[in-house]
mmCIF file of C-alpha atoms and ligand atoms in Angstrom:
data_model
loop_
_atom_site.group_PDB
_atom_site.id
_atom_site.type_symbol
_atom_site.label_atom_id
_atom_site.label_comp_id
_atom_site.label_asym_id
_atom_site.label_seq_id
_atom_site.Cartn_x
_atom_site.Cartn_y
_atom_site.Cartn_z
ATOM 1 C CA MET A 1 -12.485 -9.772 -36.210
ATOM 2 C CA SER A 2 -10.015 -11.210 -33.691
ATOM 3 C CA THR A 3 -9.643 -9.318 -30.437
ATOM 4 C CA ILE A 4 -6.156 -10.827 -29.924
ATOM 5 C CA VAL A 5 -3.265 -8.739 -31.266
ATOM 6 C CA ARG A 6 0.528 -8.776 -31.065
ATOM 7 C CA PRO A 7 3.011 -5.939 -31.654
ATOM 8 C CA TYR A 8 4.076 -5.176 -35.221
ATOM 9 C CA GLY A 9 7.738 -4.466 -36.002
ATOM 10 C CA ASP A 10 8.914 -5.682 -39.400
ATOM 11 C CA THR A 11 6.006 -7.946 -40.320
ATOM 12 C CA THR A 12 2.440 -8.218 -39.038
ATOM 13 C CA GLY A 13 2.212 -9.932 -35.658
ATOM 14 C CA ASP A 14 5.955 -10.558 -35.311
ATOM 15 C CA GLY A 15 5.854 -9.335 -31.705
ATOM 16 C CA MET A 16 8.747 -6.885 -32.132
ATOM 17 C CA VAL A 17 8.932 -3.971 -29.630
ATOM 18 C CA GLN A 18 11.407 -1.244 -28.784
ATOM 19 C CA VAL A 19 12.188 -0.185 -25.215
ATOM 20 C CA SER A 20 14.531 2.422 -23.803
ATOM 21 C CA PHE A 21 16.101 2.695 -20.348
ATOM 22 C CA THR A 22 19.198 3.875 -18.514
ATOM 23 C CA LEU A 23 21.474 1.668 -16.386
ATOM 24 C CA PRO A 24 23.901 2.964 -13.745
ATOM 25 C CA VAL A 25 26.828 1.282 -15.525
ATOM 26 C CA ALA A 26 29.678 2.908 -17.515
ATOM 27 C CA ALA A 27 29.263 2.641 -21.310
ATOM 28 C CA ASP A 28 31.195 -0.473 -22.334
ATOM 29 C CA LYS A 29 30.589 -4.047 -23.488
ATOM 30 C CA ARG A 30 29.580 -5.145 -19.997
ATOM 31 C CA ALA A 31 26.880 -2.455 -19.944
ATOM 32 C CA GLU A 32 25.462 -3.792 -23.219
ATOM 33 C CA GLY A 33 25.438 -7.292 -21.761
ATOM 34 C CA ALA A 34 23.628 -5.962 -18.711
ATOM 35 C CA ALA A 35 21.037 -4.281 -20.955
ATOM 36 C CA LEU A 36 20.439 -7.566 -22.791
ATOM 37 C CA GLN A 37 20.083 -9.446 -19.501
ATOM 38 C CA LEU A 38 17.438 -6.942 -18.369
ATOM 39 C CA ALA A 39 15.645 -7.135 -21.727
ATOM 40 C CA ASN A 40 15.589 -10.952 -21.567
ATOM 41 C CA LYS A 41 14.193 -10.807 -18.020
ATOM 42 C CA MET A 42 11.526 -8.395 -19.301
ATOM 43 C CA GLY A 43 10.476 -11.050 -21.817
ATOM 44 C CA LEU A 44 12.264 -9.740 -24.944
ATOM 45 C CA ASP A 45 13.734 -12.797 -26.648
ATOM 46 C CA PRO A 46 15.689 -12.461 -28.869
ATOM 47 C CA ALA A 47 16.793 -8.915 -27.956
ATOM 48 C CA MET A 48 19.266 -6.551 -29.686
ATOM 49 C CA VAL A 49 20.907 -3.391 -28.380
ATOM 50 C CA VAL A 50 20.311 -0.932 -31.229
ATOM 51 C CA HIS A 51 21.570 2.173 -29.425
ATOM 52 C CA ALA A 52 23.850 2.693 -26.421
ATOM 53 C CA ARG A 53 25.242 6.015 -25.291
ATOM 54 C CA GLY A 54 27.098 7.097 -22.161
ATOM 55 C CA MET A 55 25.132 9.576 -20.043
ATOM 56 C CA GLY A 56 27.774 11.268 -17.890
ATOM 57 C CA ASP A 57 29.942 9.309 -15.486
ATOM 58 C CA GLY A 58 28.842 5.733 -14.900
ATOM 59 C CA TYR A 59 25.477 5.752 -16.750
ATOM 60 C CA THR A 60 24.424 4.378 -20.139
ATOM 61 C CA PHE A 61 21.223 4.970 -22.076
ATOM 62 C CA PHE A 62 19.942 2.077 -24.227
ATOM 63 C CA VAL A 63 17.407 1.372 -26.916
ATOM 64 C CA VAL A 64 16.707 -2.347 -27.222
ATOM 65 C CA TYR A 65 14.672 -3.988 -30.002
ATOM 66 C CA GLY A 66 13.317 -7.476 -29.479
ATOM 67 C CA ARG A 67 10.485 -9.975 -29.662
ATOM 68 C CA VAL A 68 7.832 -10.432 -27.003
ATOM 69 C CA HIS A 69 5.571 -13.440 -26.958
ATOM 70 C CA HIS A 70 2.732 -11.800 -25.052
ATOM 71 C CA LEU A 71 -0.708 -11.367 -26.539
ATOM 72 C CA VAL A 72 -3.054 -8.427 -26.073
ATOM 73 C CA ASP A 73 -6.743 -9.189 -25.640
ATOM 74 C CA LEU A 74 -8.618 -6.099 -26.822
ATOM 75 C CA SER A 75 -11.820 -7.328 -25.169
ATOM 76 C CA GLN A 76 -10.097 -6.972 -21.769
ATOM 77 C CA VAL A 77 -8.938 -3.355 -22.279
ATOM 78 C CA VAL A 78 -10.376 -0.895 -19.742
ATOM 79 C CA VAL A 79 -10.070 2.855 -20.382
ATOM 80 C CA ALA A 80 -11.804 6.019 -19.220
ATOM 81 C CA GLU A 81 -14.242 6.659 -22.075
ATOM 82 C CA ARG A 82 -15.540 10.153 -22.712
ATOM 83 C CA ASP A 83 -19.016 10.009 -21.193
ATOM 84 C CA PHE A 84 -20.096 13.521 -22.150
ATOM 85 C CA PRO A 85 -20.829 15.100 -25.535
ATOM 86 C CA LEU A 86 -18.058 17.075 -27.224
ATOM 87 C CA LEU A 87 -19.661 20.455 -27.916
ATOM 88 C CA ALA A 88 -18.779 23.262 -30.319
ATOM 89 C CA ALA A 89 -17.570 26.526 -28.728
ATOM 90 C CA LYS A 90 -20.796 28.336 -29.582
ATOM 91 C CA ASP A 91 -22.890 25.591 -27.977
ATOM 92 C CA ILE A 92 -20.715 25.665 -24.861
ATOM 93 C CA ASN A 93 -21.293 29.412 -24.485
ATOM 94 C CA ALA A 94 -24.988 29.131 -25.306
ATOM 95 C CA THR A 95 -25.590 26.332 -22.781
ATOM 96 C CA ILE A 96 -23.857 28.212 -19.960
ATOM 97 C CA LYS A 97 -25.746 31.392 -20.775
ATOM 98 C CA ALA A 98 -29.150 29.720 -21.015
ATOM 99 C CA LYS A 99 -28.897 27.272 -18.143
ATOM 100 C CA LEU A 100 -26.403 28.691 -15.625
ATOM 101 C CA ARG A 101 -27.357 32.299 -16.375
ATOM 102 C CA ARG A 102 -24.017 33.600 -15.176
ATOM 103 C CA LYS A 103 -20.445 33.055 -16.197
ATOM 104 C CA LEU A 104 -18.773 29.785 -15.245
ATOM 105 C CA THR A 105 -15.685 30.530 -13.143
ATOM 106 C CA VAL A 106 -12.592 28.343 -13.156
ATOM 107 C CA VAL A 107 -9.369 28.677 -11.192
ATOM 108 C CA GLY A 108 -6.279 26.924 -12.510
ATOM 109 C CA ALA A 109 -2.793 26.283 -11.129
ATOM 110 C CA CYS A 110 0.251 24.048 -10.968
ATOM 111 C CA ILE A 111 0.513 23.071 -7.329
ATOM 112 C CA GLY A 112 3.369 21.995 -5.073
ATOM 113 C CA SER A 113 6.850 22.552 -6.457
ATOM 114 C CA ASP A 114 5.707 21.902 -10.038
ATOM 115 C CA ALA A 115 6.632 24.705 -12.432
ATOM 116 C CA HIS A 116 5.480 23.052 -15.673
ATOM 117 C CA THR A 117 2.838 25.560 -16.705
ATOM 118 C CA VAL A 118 2.704 24.781 -20.431
ATOM 119 C CA GLY A 119 -0.066 22.174 -19.985
ATOM 120 C CA ILE A 120 -2.433 24.259 -17.857
ATOM 121 C CA ASP A 121 -1.704 27.311 -20.037
ATOM 122 C CA ALA A 122 -2.632 25.255 -23.112
ATOM 123 C CA ILE A 123 -6.018 24.531 -21.556
ATOM 124 C CA LEU A 124 -6.707 27.972 -20.071
ATOM 125 C CA ASN A 125 -4.891 30.655 -22.052
ATOM 126 C CA LEU A 126 -6.386 32.278 -25.124
ATOM 127 C CA LYS A 127 -3.781 30.779 -27.441
ATOM 128 C CA GLY A 128 -4.826 27.201 -26.542
ATOM 129 C CA ILE A 129 -3.308 24.152 -28.254
ATOM 130 C CA ALA A 130 -3.740 21.914 -31.304
ATOM 131 C CA GLY A 131 -5.706 24.556 -33.196
ATOM 132 C CA GLU A 132 -8.192 25.057 -30.352
ATOM 133 C CA LYS A 133 -8.454 28.215 -28.267
ATOM 134 C CA GLY A 134 -8.172 27.950 -24.494
ATOM 135 C CA LEU A 135 -10.999 28.582 -22.027
ATOM 136 C CA GLU A 136 -10.194 32.333 -21.890
ATOM 137 C CA TYR A 137 -11.546 32.507 -25.432
ATOM 138 C CA TYR A 138 -15.009 31.378 -24.332
ATOM 139 C CA ARG A 139 -17.268 34.356 -23.622
ATOM 140 C CA GLU A 140 -19.091 32.579 -20.819
ATOM 141 C CA PHE A 141 -16.006 31.446 -18.871
ATOM 142 C CA THR A 142 -14.191 33.563 -16.284
ATOM 143 C CA VAL A 143 -10.662 32.217 -15.967
ATOM 144 C CA LEU A 144 -8.168 32.844 -13.184
ATOM 145 C CA ASN A 145 -4.824 31.184 -13.938
ATOM 146 C CA LEU A 146 -2.611 31.314 -10.838
ATOM 147 C CA GLY A 147 0.449 29.856 -12.612
ATOM 148 C CA ALA A 148 3.262 27.805 -11.111
ATOM 149 C CA GLN A 149 4.092 26.461 -7.653
ATOM 150 C CA VAL A 150 0.876 27.475 -5.952
ATOM 151 C CA GLY A 151 0.357 26.235 -2.389
ATOM 152 C CA VAL A 152 -2.835 24.325 -1.620
ATOM 153 C CA PRO A 153 -4.003 26.814 1.082
ATOM 154 C CA GLU A 154 -3.652 29.686 -1.409
ATOM 155 C CA LEU A 155 -5.538 27.722 -4.068
ATOM 156 C CA VAL A 156 -8.397 27.045 -1.652
ATOM 157 C CA GLU A 157 -8.576 30.717 -0.640
ATOM 158 C CA ARG A 158 -8.516 32.013 -4.211
ATOM 159 C CA ALA A 159 -11.173 29.502 -5.239
ATOM 160 C CA ARG A 160 -13.348 30.627 -2.348
ATOM 161 C CA ALA A 161 -12.793 34.329 -3.077
ATOM 162 C CA VAL A 162 -13.967 34.066 -6.688
ATOM 163 C CA ARG A 163 -16.634 31.412 -5.933
ATOM 164 C CA ALA A 164 -15.041 29.030 -8.384
ATOM 165 C CA ASP A 165 -17.283 26.472 -10.054
ATOM 166 C CA ALA A 166 -14.244 24.345 -10.880
ATOM 167 C CA VAL A 167 -10.607 24.119 -9.861
ATOM 168 C CA LEU A 168 -8.207 22.909 -12.549
ATOM 169 C CA VAL A 169 -4.877 21.625 -11.310
ATOM 170 C CA SER A 170 -1.896 20.534 -13.381
ATOM 171 C CA GLN A 171 0.760 18.071 -12.230
ATOM 172 C CA VAL A 172 3.551 17.132 -14.607
ATOM 173 C CA VAL A 173 6.402 16.089 -12.315
ATOM 174 C CA THR A 174 5.822 12.530 -11.119
ATOM 175 C CA GLN A 175 9.099 11.895 -9.305
ATOM 176 C CA ARG A 176 8.436 10.040 -6.036
ATOM 177 C CA ASP A 177 4.729 10.153 -6.935
ATOM 178 C CA ALA A 178 4.625 13.891 -6.181
ATOM 179 C CA HIS A 179 1.641 14.288 -8.525
ATOM 180 C CA LEU A 180 -0.397 11.770 -6.530
ATOM 181 C CA GLN A 181 0.518 13.165 -3.125
ATOM 182 C CA ASN A 182 -0.137 16.767 -4.202
ATOM 183 C CA THR A 183 -3.480 15.820 -5.710
ATOM 184 C CA ARG A 184 -4.589 13.958 -2.579
ATOM 185 C CA GLU A 185 -3.528 16.913 -0.428
ATOM 186 C CA MET A 186 -5.475 19.277 -2.660
ATOM 187 C CA SER A 187 -8.667 17.217 -2.738
ATOM 188 C CA ALA A 188 -8.576 16.693 1.035
ATOM 189 C CA ALA A 189 -8.142 20.444 1.607
ATOM 190 C CA PHE A 190 -11.155 21.298 -0.569
ATOM 191 C CA ARG A 191 -13.294 18.672 1.171
ATOM 192 C CA GLU A 192 -12.344 20.169 4.519
ATOM 193 C CA ALA A 193 -12.873 23.790 3.477
ATOM 194 C CA PHE A 194 -16.228 23.416 1.700
ATOM 195 C CA PRO A 195 -19.501 21.662 2.476
ATOM 196 C CA ALA A 196 -20.133 18.962 -0.166
ATOM 197 C CA SER A 197 -22.864 20.967 -1.898
ATOM 198 C CA ARG A 198 -20.641 24.036 -2.319
ATOM 199 C CA ARG A 199 -17.316 22.418 -3.139
ATOM 200 C CA PRO A 200 -15.974 23.366 -6.574
ATOM 201 C CA LEU A 201 -15.554 20.575 -9.109
ATOM 202 C CA LEU A 202 -11.996 19.238 -8.817
ATOM 203 C CA VAL A 203 -10.210 18.464 -12.071
ATOM 204 C CA VAL A 204 -6.564 17.414 -12.440
ATOM 205 C CA GLY A 205 -4.516 16.885 -15.530
ATOM 206 C CA GLY A 206 -1.047 15.891 -16.651
ATOM 207 C CA PRO A 207 0.689 13.460 -18.969
ATOM 208 C CA ARG A 208 1.269 10.644 -16.491
ATOM 209 C CA PHE A 209 -2.017 10.338 -14.624
ATOM 210 C CA ASP A 210 -4.171 7.227 -14.762
ATOM 211 C CA GLU A 211 -7.506 8.647 -15.902
ATOM 212 C CA LEU A 212 -9.317 5.894 -13.993
ATOM 213 C CA ALA A 213 -7.902 6.961 -10.597
ATOM 214 C CA THR A 214 -10.496 9.639 -9.732
ATOM 215 C CA GLU A 215 -11.855 7.917 -6.647
ATOM 216 C CA GLU A 216 -8.450 7.077 -5.264
ATOM 217 C CA LEU A 217 -7.314 10.708 -5.658
ATOM 218 C CA GLY A 218 -10.575 12.284 -4.503
ATOM 219 C CA VAL A 219 -11.168 14.287 -7.679
ATOM 220 C CA ASP A 220 -14.068 14.515 -10.088
ATOM 221 C CA ARG A 221 -12.131 14.051 -13.317
ATOM 222 C CA ILE A 222 -8.636 13.361 -14.583
ATOM 223 C CA PHE A 223 -7.403 14.440 -18.016
ATOM 224 C CA GLY A 224 -4.249 12.936 -19.533
ATOM 225 C CA ARG A 225 -1.880 13.443 -22.436
ATOM 226 C CA GLY A 226 -3.163 15.291 -25.480
ATOM 227 C CA THR A 227 -6.211 16.849 -23.780
ATOM 228 C CA THR A 228 -7.708 19.769 -25.682
ATOM 229 C CA PRO A 229 -9.486 22.824 -24.204
ATOM 230 C CA ARG A 230 -12.773 21.974 -25.930
ATOM 231 C CA GLU A 231 -12.858 18.587 -24.207
ATOM 232 C CA VAL A 232 -12.377 20.309 -20.847
ATOM 233 C CA ALA A 233 -14.976 23.001 -21.592
ATOM 234 C CA SER A 234 -17.462 20.339 -22.734
ATOM 235 C CA TYR A 235 -16.859 18.317 -19.575
ATOM 236 C CA LEU A 236 -17.360 21.371 -17.353
ATOM 237 C CA VAL A 237 -20.638 22.202 -19.082
ATOM 238 C CA HIS A 238 -21.746 18.584 -18.690
ATOM 239 C CA ALA A 239 -20.754 18.292 -15.019
ATOM 240 C CA ILE A 240 -21.736 21.738 -13.796
ATOM 241 C CA VAL A 241 -24.440 23.106 -16.059
ATOM 242 C CA THR A 242 -26.264 20.116 -17.523
ATOM 243 C CA ALA A 243 -26.137 18.067 -14.312
ATOM 244 C CA LYS A 244 -27.393 21.040 -12.274
ATOM 245 C CA ALA A 245 -30.257 21.675 -14.652
ATOM 246 C CA ALA A 246 -31.286 18.023 -14.339
ATOM 247 C CA THR A 247 -31.632 18.155 -10.510
HETATM 248 C C1 B12 B 301 9.150 22.332 -20.920
HETATM 249 C C2 B12 B 301 9.695 21.455 -19.805
HETATM 250 C C3 B12 B 301 10.263 22.107 -18.705
HETATM 251 C C4 B12 B 301 10.260 23.620 -18.557
HETATM 252 C C5 B12 B 301 8.891 24.067 -18.044
HETATM 253 C C6 B12 B 301 8.504 25.452 -18.543
HETATM 254 C C7 B12 B 301 7.086 25.773 -18.218
HETATM 255 N N1 B12 B 301 6.827 27.039 -17.987
HETATM 256 O O1 B12 B 301 6.217 24.901 -18.166
HETATM 257 C C8 B12 B 301 11.426 23.829 -17.496
HETATM 258 C C9 B12 B 301 12.738 24.023 -18.224
HETATM 259 C C10 B12 B 301 11.210 24.968 -16.499
HETATM 260 C C11 B12 B 301 11.434 22.453 -16.813
HETATM 261 C C12 B12 B 301 11.969 22.230 -15.567
HETATM 262 C C13 B12 B 301 12.066 20.976 -14.973
HETATM 263 N N2 B12 B 301 11.721 19.804 -15.544
HETATM 264 CO CO1 B12 B 301 10.772 19.646 -17.221
HETATM 265 N N3 B12 B 301 10.088 19.264 -18.926
HETATM 266 C C14 B12 B 301 9.651 20.027 -19.884
HETATM 267 C C15 B12 B 301 9.242 19.140 -21.089
HETATM 268 C C16 B12 B 301 10.395 19.204 -22.108
HETATM 269 C C17 B12 B 301 7.953 19.518 -21.811
HETATM 270 C C18 B12 B 301 6.718 19.659 -20.920
HETATM 271 C C19 B12 B 301 5.648 20.375 -21.716
HETATM 272 O O2 B12 B 301 5.614 21.584 -21.760
HETATM 273 N N4 B12 B 301 4.766 19.626 -22.446
HETATM 274 C C20 B12 B 301 3.765 20.198 -23.323
HETATM 275 C C21 B12 B 301 2.396 20.289 -22.617
HETATM 276 C C22 B12 B 301 1.393 20.945 -23.565
HETATM 277 O O3 B12 B 301 1.993 18.962 -22.362
HETATM 278 P P1 B12 B 301 1.414 18.487 -20.934
HETATM 279 O O4 B12 B 301 2.111 19.164 -19.826
HETATM 280 O O5 B12 B 301 1.395 17.012 -20.960
HETATM 281 O O6 B12 B 301 -0.087 19.032 -20.943
HETATM 282 C C23 B12 B 301 -1.125 18.439 -21.684
HETATM 283 C C24 B12 B 301 -1.857 17.295 -20.953
HETATM 284 O O7 B12 B 301 -1.062 16.560 -20.063
HETATM 285 C C25 B12 B 301 -3.029 17.976 -20.298
HETATM 286 N N5 B12 B 301 -2.857 18.677 -19.032
HETATM 287 C C26 B12 B 301 -1.752 19.053 -18.354
HETATM 288 N N6 B12 B 301 -2.083 19.697 -17.230
HETATM 289 C C27 B12 B 301 -3.441 19.754 -17.186
HETATM 290 C C28 B12 B 301 -4.305 20.289 -16.238
HETATM 291 C C29 B12 B 301 -5.691 20.175 -16.442
HETATM 292 C C30 B12 B 301 -6.619 20.754 -15.425
HETATM 293 C C31 B12 B 301 -6.177 19.547 -17.601
HETATM 294 C C32 B12 B 301 -7.636 19.435 -17.815
HETATM 295 C C33 B12 B 301 -5.310 19.007 -18.555
HETATM 296 C C34 B12 B 301 -3.948 19.123 -18.328
HETATM 297 O O8 B12 B 301 -3.392 18.941 -21.267
HETATM 298 C C35 B12 B 301 -2.200 19.509 -21.837
HETATM 299 C C36 B12 B 301 -2.514 19.838 -23.274
HETATM 300 O O9 B12 B 301 -2.782 18.686 -24.020
HETATM 301 C C37 B12 B 301 9.098 17.728 -20.418
HETATM 302 C C38 B12 B 301 9.470 16.529 -21.309
HETATM 303 C C39 B12 B 301 8.394 16.238 -22.311
HETATM 304 N N7 B12 B 301 8.771 16.139 -23.546
HETATM 305 O O10 B12 B 301 7.222 16.131 -21.945
HETATM 306 C C40 B12 B 301 10.073 17.848 -19.242
HETATM 307 C C41 B12 B 301 9.801 17.062 -17.968
HETATM 308 C C42 B12 B 301 8.336 17.153 -17.625
HETATM 309 N N8 B12 B 301 10.597 17.785 -16.983
HETATM 310 C C43 B12 B 301 11.150 16.996 -16.106
HETATM 311 C C44 B12 B 301 11.999 17.420 -15.048
HETATM 312 C C45 B12 B 301 12.661 16.321 -14.247
HETATM 313 C C46 B12 B 301 12.206 18.771 -14.786
HETATM 314 C C47 B12 B 301 13.097 19.342 -13.658
HETATM 315 C C48 B12 B 301 12.971 18.648 -12.308
HETATM 316 C C49 B12 B 301 14.545 19.346 -14.198
HETATM 317 C C50 B12 B 301 15.577 19.781 -13.168
HETATM 318 N N9 B12 B 301 16.340 18.801 -12.707
HETATM 319 O O11 B12 B 301 15.640 20.930 -12.838
HETATM 320 C C51 B12 B 301 12.622 20.799 -13.594
HETATM 321 C C52 B12 B 301 11.492 20.960 -12.562
HETATM 322 C C53 B12 B 301 11.003 22.357 -12.435
HETATM 323 C C54 B12 B 301 9.824 22.392 -11.502
HETATM 324 N N10 B12 B 301 10.027 22.972 -10.319
HETATM 325 O O12 B12 B 301 8.767 21.903 -11.839
HETATM 326 C C55 B12 B 301 10.807 15.537 -16.361
HETATM 327 C C56 B12 B 301 9.776 14.998 -15.367
HETATM 328 C C57 B12 B 301 10.102 13.581 -14.968
HETATM 329 C C58 B12 B 301 9.135 13.044 -13.963
HETATM 330 N N11 B12 B 301 8.981 11.734 -13.980
HETATM 331 O O13 B12 B 301 8.573 13.695 -13.170
HETATM 332 C C59 B12 B 301 10.353 15.576 -17.855
HETATM 333 C C60 B12 B 301 9.329 14.496 -18.237
HETATM 334 C C61 B12 B 301 11.645 15.427 -18.707
HETATM 335 C C62 B12 B 301 12.308 14.067 -18.516
HETATM 336 N N12 B12 B 301 12.056 13.112 -19.377
HETATM 337 O O14 B12 B 301 13.063 13.874 -17.609
HETATM 338 N N13 B12 B 301 10.853 21.513 -17.624
#
């Protein structure tokens, strides 16, 4: 099977894509021309404005549909593969109980000015997401969810106080790369506050992270869009319990 693919719009391989963006131009004919110029420069040729709507004074939102001539080589795609087994809830509890012989403690928070708690709540709170219960549901997890806008010094102190095995941080706002700066600040603070052997596992998540950027951000794992609690629980068992038992 060919590893080369092109986008599909109306017919297979026709290269048609749809993009949306906002320009700081009042909604009129000139704005539509400006949108087409941008689309052409982005490689969409031919391009059509299929939606244009004024967004307050002097701004217009566009949806443009057009053809790209680029090819995707699937053999060159690099992604963060799941490199741990996805376990059932009962196996997660059983492994922690048998191998760690105490509960596994996690501390979670949204740090910096970020108040988007829905993501971290989905992972930690009992109600969970996508038909899966959150980590609070697991008998062998102790969960401390600190909520929104937690400062890094407070997070470090709370993690120390409860002897956290893992710290789970959520970052949703990415304006001015706040998620990257906050994550770097957090990982540096934990490295300074704990000797390497006692540092909790550092996990961040949010919809706009690059899951391959762990080293650059100084964290152990990054989870992106659509993460489920069972994936996180399975990873924690793999990284904390199974790895420990192997050493
Ligand atoms: C709900 C919402 C709000 C609510 C938040 C309520 C709450 N308690 O969380 C309110 C109204 C408060 C809000 C406010 C703002 N918001 Co808002 N908000 C949203 C919205 C609509 C949905 C976010 C959400 O709940 N997603 C559902 C959850 C389940 O998904 P998730 O966060 O991605 O989480 C999953 C994964 O990413 C992952 N995950 C996430 N965190 C973690 C952590 C770990 C450890 C792990 C393992 C996994 C993990 O697992 C989760 C489950 O699968 C988004 C737009 C959108 N449709 O996404 C905008 C959005 C995030 N908001 C945005 C903005 C700009 C703001 C404001 C700045 C608006 C303003 N001008 O005031 C403020 C900022 C407030 C603040 N100080 O943070 C922008 C961010 C843009 C950017 N590039 O940063 C967005 C994208 C909207 C937009 N298109 O402009 N917002």
